[in-house]
Short mmCIF file of C-alpha atoms and ligand atoms in Angstrom, two decimals:
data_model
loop_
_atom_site.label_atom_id
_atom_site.label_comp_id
_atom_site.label_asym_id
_atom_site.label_seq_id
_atom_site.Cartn_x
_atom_site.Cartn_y
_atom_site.Cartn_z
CA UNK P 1495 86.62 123.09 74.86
CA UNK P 1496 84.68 120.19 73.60
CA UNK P 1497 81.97 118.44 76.03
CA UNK P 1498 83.48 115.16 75.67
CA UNK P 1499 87.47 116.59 76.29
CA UNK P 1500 85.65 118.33 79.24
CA UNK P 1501 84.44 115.26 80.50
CA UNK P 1502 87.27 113.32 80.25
CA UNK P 1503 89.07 116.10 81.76
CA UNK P 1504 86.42 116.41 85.01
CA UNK P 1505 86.33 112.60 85.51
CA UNK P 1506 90.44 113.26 85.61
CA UNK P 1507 90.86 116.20 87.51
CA UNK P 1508 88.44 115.27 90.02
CA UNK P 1509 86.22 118.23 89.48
CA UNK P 1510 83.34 117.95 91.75
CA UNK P 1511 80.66 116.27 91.95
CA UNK P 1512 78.00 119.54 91.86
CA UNK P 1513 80.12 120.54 88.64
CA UNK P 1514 79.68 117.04 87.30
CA UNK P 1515 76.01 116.78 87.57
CA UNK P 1516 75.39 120.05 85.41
CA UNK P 1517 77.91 117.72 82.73
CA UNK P 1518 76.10 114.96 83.01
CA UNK P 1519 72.71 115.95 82.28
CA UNK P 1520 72.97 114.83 78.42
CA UNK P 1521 75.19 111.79 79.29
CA UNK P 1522 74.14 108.06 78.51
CA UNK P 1523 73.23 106.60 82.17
CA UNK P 1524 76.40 104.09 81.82
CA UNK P 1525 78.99 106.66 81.18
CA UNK P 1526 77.88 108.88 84.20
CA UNK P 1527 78.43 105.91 86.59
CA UNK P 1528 81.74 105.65 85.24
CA UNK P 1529 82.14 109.28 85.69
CA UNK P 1530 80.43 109.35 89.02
CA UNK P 1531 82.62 106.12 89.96
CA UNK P 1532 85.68 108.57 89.11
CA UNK P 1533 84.58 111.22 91.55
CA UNK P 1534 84.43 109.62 94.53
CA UNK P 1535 86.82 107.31 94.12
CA UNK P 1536 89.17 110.00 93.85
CA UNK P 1537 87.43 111.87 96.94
CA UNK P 1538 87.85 108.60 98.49
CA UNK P 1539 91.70 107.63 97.90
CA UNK P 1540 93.43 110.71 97.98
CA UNK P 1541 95.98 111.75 99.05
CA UNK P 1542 98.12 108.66 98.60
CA UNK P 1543 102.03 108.44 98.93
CA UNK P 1544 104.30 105.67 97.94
CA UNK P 1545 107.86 105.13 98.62
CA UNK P 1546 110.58 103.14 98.17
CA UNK P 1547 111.82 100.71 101.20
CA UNK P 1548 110.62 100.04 104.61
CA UNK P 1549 110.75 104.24 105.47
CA UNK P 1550 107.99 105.01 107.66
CA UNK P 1551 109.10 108.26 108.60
CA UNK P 1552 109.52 109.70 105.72
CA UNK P 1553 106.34 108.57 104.23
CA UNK P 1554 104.05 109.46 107.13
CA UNK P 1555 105.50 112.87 107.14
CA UNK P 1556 104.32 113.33 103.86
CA UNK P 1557 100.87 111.47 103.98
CA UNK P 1558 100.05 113.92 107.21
CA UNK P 1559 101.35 117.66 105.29
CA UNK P 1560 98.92 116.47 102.04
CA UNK P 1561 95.60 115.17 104.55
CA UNK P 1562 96.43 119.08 106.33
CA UNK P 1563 96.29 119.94 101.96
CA UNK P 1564 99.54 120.28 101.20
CA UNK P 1565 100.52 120.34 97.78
CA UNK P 1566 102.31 117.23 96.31
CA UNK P 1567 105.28 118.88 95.68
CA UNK P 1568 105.69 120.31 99.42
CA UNK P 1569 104.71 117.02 100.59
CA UNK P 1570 108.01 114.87 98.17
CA UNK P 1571 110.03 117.64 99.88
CA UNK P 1572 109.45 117.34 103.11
CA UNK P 1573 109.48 113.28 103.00
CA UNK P 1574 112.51 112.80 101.30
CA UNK P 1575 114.28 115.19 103.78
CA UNK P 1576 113.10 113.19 107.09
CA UNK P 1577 115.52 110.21 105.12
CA UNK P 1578 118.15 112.82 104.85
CA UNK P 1579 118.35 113.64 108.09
CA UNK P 1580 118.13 110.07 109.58
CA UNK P 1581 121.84 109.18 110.42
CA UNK P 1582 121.15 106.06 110.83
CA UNK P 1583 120.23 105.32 106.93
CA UNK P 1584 123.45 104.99 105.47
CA UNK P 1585 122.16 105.77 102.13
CA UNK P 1586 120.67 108.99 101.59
CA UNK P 1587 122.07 112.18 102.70
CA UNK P 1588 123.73 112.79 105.75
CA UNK P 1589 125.53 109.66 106.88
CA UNK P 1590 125.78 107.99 103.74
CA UNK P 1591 128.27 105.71 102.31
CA UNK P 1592 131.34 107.21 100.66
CA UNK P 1593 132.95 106.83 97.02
CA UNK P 1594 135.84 104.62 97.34
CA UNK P 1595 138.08 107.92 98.22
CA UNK P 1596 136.19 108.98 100.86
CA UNK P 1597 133.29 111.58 99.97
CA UNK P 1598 129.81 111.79 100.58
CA UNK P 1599 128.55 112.65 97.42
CA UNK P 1600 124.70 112.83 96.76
CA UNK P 1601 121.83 112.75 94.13
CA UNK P 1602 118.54 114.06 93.86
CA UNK P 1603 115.79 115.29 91.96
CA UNK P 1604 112.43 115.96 92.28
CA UNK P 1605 109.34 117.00 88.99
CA UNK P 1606 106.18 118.27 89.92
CA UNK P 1607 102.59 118.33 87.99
CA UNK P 1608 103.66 120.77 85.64
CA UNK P 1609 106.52 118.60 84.64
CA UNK P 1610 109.00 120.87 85.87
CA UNK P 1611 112.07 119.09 86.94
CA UNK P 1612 115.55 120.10 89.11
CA UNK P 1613 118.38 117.95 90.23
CA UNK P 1614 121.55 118.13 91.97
CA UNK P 1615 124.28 115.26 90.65
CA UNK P 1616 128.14 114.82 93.38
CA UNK P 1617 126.83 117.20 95.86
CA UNK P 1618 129.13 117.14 98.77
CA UNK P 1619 128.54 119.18 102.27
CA UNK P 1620 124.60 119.52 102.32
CA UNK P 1621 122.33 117.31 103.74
CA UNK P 1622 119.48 118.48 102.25
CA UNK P 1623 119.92 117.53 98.16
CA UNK P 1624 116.15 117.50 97.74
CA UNK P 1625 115.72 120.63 98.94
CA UNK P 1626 118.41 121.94 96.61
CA UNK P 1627 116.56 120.27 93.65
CA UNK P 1628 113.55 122.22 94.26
CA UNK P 1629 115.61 125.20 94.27
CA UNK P 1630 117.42 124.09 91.02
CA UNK P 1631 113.73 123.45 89.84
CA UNK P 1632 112.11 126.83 90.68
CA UNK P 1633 115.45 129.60 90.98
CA UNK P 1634 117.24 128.68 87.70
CA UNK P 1635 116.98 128.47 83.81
CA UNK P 1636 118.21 124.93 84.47
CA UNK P 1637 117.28 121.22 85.55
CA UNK P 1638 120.59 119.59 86.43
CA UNK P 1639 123.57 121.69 88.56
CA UNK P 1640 127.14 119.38 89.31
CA UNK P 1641 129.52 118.83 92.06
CA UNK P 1642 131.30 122.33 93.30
CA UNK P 1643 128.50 124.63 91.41
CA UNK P 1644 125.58 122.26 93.02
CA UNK P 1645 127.49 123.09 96.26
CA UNK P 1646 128.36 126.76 95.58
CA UNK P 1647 124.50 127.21 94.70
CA UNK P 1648 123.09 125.83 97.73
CA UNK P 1649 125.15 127.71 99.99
CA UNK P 1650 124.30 130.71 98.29
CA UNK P 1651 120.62 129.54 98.60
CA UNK P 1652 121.27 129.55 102.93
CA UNK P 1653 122.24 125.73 102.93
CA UNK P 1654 124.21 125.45 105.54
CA UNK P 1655 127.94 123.48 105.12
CA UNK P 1656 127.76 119.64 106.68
CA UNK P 1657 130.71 117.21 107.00
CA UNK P 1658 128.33 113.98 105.64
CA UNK P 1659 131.01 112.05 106.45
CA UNK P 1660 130.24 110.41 110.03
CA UNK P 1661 132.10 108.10 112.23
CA UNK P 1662 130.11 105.21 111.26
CA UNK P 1663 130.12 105.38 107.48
CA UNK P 1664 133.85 106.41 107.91
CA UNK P 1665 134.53 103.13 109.74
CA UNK P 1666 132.60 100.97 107.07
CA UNK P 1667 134.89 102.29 104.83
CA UNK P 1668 137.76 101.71 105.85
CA UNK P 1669 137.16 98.67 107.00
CA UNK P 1670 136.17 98.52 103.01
CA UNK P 1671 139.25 99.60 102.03
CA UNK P 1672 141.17 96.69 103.50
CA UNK P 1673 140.19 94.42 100.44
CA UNK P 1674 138.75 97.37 97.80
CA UNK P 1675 136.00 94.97 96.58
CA UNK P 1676 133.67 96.83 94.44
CA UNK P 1677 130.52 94.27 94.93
CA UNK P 1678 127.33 96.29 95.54
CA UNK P 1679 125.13 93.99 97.83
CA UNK P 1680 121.71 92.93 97.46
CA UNK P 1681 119.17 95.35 99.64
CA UNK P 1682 121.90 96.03 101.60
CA UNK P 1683 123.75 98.55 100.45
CA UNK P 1684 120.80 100.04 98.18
CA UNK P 1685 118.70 100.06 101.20
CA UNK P 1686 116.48 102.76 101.93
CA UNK P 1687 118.00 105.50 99.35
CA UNK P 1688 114.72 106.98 98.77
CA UNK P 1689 111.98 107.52 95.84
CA UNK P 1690 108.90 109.21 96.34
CA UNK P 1691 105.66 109.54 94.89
CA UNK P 1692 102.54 111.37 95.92
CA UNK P 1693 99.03 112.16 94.91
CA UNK P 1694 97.75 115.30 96.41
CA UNK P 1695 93.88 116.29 97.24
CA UNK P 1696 93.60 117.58 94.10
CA UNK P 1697 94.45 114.68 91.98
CA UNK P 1698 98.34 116.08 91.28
CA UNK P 1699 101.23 114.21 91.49
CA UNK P 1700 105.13 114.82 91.85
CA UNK P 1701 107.48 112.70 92.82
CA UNK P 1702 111.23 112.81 94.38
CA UNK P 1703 114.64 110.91 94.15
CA UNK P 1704 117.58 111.17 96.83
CA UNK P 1705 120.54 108.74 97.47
CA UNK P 1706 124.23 108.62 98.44
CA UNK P 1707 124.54 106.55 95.39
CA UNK P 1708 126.28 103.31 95.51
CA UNK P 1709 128.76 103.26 98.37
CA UNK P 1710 132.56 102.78 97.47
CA UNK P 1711 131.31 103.76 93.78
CA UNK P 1712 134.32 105.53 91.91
CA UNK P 1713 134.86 109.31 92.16
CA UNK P 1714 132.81 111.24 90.24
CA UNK P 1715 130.19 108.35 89.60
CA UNK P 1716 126.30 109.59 89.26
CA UNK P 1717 123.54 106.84 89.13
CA UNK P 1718 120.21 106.82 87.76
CA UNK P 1719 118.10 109.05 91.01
CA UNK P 1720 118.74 112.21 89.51
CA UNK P 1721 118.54 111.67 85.82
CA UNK P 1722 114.92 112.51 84.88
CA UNK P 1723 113.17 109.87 83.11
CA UNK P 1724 115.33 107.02 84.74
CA UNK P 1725 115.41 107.23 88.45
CA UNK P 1726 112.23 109.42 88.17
CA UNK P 1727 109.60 110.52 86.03
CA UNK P 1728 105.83 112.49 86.54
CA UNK P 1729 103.42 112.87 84.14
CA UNK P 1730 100.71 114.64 86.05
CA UNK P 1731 98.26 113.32 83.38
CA UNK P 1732 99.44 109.38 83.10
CA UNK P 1733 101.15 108.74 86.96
CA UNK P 1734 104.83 108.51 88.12
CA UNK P 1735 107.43 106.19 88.66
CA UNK P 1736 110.62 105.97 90.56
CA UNK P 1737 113.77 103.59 90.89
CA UNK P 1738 116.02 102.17 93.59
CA UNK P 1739 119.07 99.55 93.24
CA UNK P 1740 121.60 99.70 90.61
CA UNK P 1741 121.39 102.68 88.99
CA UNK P 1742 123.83 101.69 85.81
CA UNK P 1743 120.65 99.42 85.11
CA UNK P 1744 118.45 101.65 84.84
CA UNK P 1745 119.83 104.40 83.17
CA UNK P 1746 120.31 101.63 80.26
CA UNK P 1747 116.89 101.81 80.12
CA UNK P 1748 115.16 104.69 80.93
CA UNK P 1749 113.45 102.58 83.28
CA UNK P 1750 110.70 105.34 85.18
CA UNK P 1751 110.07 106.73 81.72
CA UNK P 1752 109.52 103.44 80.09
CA UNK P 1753 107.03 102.90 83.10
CA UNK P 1754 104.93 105.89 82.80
CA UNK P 1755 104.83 105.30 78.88
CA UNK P 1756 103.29 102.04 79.32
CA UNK P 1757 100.45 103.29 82.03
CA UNK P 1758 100.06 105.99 79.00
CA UNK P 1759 99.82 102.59 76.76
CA UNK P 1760 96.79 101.25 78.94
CA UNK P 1761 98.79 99.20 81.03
CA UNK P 1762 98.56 99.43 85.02
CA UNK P 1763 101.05 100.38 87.48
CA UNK P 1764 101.98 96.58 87.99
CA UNK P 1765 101.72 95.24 84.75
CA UNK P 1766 104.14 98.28 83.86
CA UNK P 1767 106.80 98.14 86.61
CA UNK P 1768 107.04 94.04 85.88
CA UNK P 1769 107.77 95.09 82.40
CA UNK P 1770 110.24 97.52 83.15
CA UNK P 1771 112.15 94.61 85.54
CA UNK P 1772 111.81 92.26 82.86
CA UNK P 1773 113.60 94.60 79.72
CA UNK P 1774 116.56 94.55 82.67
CA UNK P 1775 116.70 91.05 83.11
CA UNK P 1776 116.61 90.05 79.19
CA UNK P 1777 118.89 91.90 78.75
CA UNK P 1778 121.61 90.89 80.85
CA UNK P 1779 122.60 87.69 82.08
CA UNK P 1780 124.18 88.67 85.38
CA UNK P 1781 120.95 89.90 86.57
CA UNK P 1782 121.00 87.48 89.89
CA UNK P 1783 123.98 89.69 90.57
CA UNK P 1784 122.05 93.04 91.29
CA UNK P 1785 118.67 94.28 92.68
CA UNK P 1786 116.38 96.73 90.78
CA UNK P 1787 112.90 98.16 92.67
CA UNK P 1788 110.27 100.09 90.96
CA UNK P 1789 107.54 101.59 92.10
CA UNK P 1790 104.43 103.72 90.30
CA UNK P 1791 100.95 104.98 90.78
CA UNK P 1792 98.83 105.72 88.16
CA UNK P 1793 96.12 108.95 88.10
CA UNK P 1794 93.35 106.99 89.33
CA UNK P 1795 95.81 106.33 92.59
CA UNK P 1796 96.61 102.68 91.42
CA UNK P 1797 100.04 101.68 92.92
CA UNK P 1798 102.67 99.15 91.50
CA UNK P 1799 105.66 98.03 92.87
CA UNK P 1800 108.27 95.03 91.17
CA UNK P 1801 111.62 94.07 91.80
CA UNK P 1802 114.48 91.70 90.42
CA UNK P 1803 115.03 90.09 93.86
CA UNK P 1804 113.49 89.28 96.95
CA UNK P 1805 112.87 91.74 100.26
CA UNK P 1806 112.30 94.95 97.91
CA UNK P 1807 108.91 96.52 99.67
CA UNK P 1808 107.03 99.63 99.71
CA UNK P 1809 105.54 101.78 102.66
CA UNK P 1810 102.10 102.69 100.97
CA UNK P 1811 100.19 105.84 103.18
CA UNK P 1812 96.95 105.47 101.98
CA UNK P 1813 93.13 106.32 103.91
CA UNK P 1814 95.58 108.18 106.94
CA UNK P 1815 97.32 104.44 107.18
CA UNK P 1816 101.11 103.72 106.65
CA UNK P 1817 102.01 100.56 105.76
CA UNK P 1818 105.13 98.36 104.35
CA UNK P 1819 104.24 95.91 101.74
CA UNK P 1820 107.16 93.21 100.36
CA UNK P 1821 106.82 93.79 96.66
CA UNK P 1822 106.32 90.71 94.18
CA UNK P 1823 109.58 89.99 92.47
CA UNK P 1824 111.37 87.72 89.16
CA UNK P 1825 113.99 85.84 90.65
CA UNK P 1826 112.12 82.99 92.13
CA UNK P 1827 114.67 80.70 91.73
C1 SD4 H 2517 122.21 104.55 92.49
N1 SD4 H 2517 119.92 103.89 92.38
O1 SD4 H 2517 122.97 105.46 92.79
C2 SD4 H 2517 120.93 104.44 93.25
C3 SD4 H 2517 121.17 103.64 94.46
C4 SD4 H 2517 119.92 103.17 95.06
O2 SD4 H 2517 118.81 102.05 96.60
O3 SD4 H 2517 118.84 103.37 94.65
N2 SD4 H 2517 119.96 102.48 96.07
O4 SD4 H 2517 122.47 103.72 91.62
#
């Protein structure tokens, strides 16, 4: 390999320091600051974890496995399934809203730093759609698995069989079905359906999607959390980014791709998460009538986080602290 690949690659990988000053010997004084800079700011800010919404739980769960050195992609799995579990989030796994006839139907997908990817799209009867991601992910020639064969997977996987269905979502819904009024509400409905991203010890990121969807959505409806490059995408050399609020929005364009492309571009996780809103909202003039939420993180452990609307935030678990930040957002008026 090349010195000056390799030394692009230590200052990335956050090889360490002793390794670095056998590299830098023959370096100009300014680049090994930058390179030392690198080190030990990476010593220094890792592991991070972002997340969508005001989810403490979740987030601190997976800010505690990665300080203990858990990898990144243990760490998405085991924060995204504390939201699962929670029956009092009425968007993400069990508990969640229904489609307008009823079901509990999930999505979910999680990529690690390898850029490996599963999903599971209209899962009904198991709580834990993450979970059955990773298996997608790591026990099949595929990315995506549907509906019954999602189901008939994770069972065979030891999932066990869940009504999601529970008296309180059951109740919203009917009460729903009085009028039938498909209007998705601001942070309200969307609220707390959960996207991950975390940086390991090492430096490696993967990231993790899970949602009931939109509640009341038609049957058979899948949004944009487990379609790779829209409600997620990792690219363990660049960053990641992940999506809540309507999905239809941004599957239209690509929106966590389009953000990780532009950190690739040079820009930073903010600058590239307002541009990703902003391609939404020029594109449609109904915009004040839906939320969209990004969030991203860049190698260096940069975070960004942009919405359409007002109340989007983040909890950020950075230097062993969780915290819940209200993101910046376009619709000022
Ligand atoms: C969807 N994007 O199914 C999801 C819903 C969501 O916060 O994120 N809500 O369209």
């Amino acid at each position: 390999m090349k010195r000056r690949k390799f030394l692009k690659r230590a200052s990335l990988t956050g090889i360490g320091v002793a390794v670095g000053t056998t590299i830098l010997a023959n370096t100009p004084s300014k680049k090994i600051n930058e390179i030392k800079n690198s080190l030990t700011k990476t010593k220094e800010n890792f592991p991070i974890v972002i997340s969508t919404w005001d989810v403490p739980n979740a987030t601190k769960k997976a800010g505690l496995l990665l300080e203990e050195g858990s990898s990144s992609i243990d760490a998405i799995e085991k924060g995204c399934m504390v939201e699962e579990a929670d029956l009092n989030n009425q968007s993400v796994g069990n508990g969640g809203r229904p489609d307008r006839d009823g079901h509990v139907t999930l999505d979910a997908c999680i990529m690690d730093k390898s850029g490996n990817y599963g999903s599971v799209v209209y899962m009904k009867n198991i709580i834990h759609a993450i979970s059955v991601a990773r298996k997608v992910m790591e026990d099949t020639p595929h990315v995506i698995l549907a509906g019954k064969g999602a189901e008939k997977f994770a069972i065979s996987k030891g999932f066990k069989k869940t009504n999601l269905l529970t008296e309180a979502s059951k109740k919203a819904w009917e009460d729903w079905k009085k009028e039938s009024n498909y209007k998705p509400i601001i942070n309200i409905e969307n609220h707390d359906t959960i996207g991950m991203l975390a940086i390991d010890k090492n430096g490696d990121i993967s990231g993790g999607c899970t949602t009931s969807g939109l509640a009341y959505k038609m049957a058979g409806r899948v949004g944009d959390s487990p379609i790779i490059g829209s409600g997620l995408f990792i690219d363990n050399k660049i960053g990641g980014a992940t999506a809540t609020g309507m999905g239809e929005e941004v599957l239209k364009t690509v929106g966590s791709f389009l953000i990780v492309e532009l950190m690739r571009q040079g820009k930073t996780p903010q600058e590239a998460c307002e541009e990703a809103i902003h391609r939404i909202v020029s594109k449609n003039d109904n915009y004040k009538n839906f939320q969209v939420g990004y969030i991203a993180i860049n190698k260096k452990g940069e975070t960004g986080y942009y919405s359409i609307h007002e109340y989007f935030s983040v909890s950020i678990y950075k230097d062993s602290n969780c915290t819940n930040v209200p993101s910046d957002f376009y619709n000022k008026n």
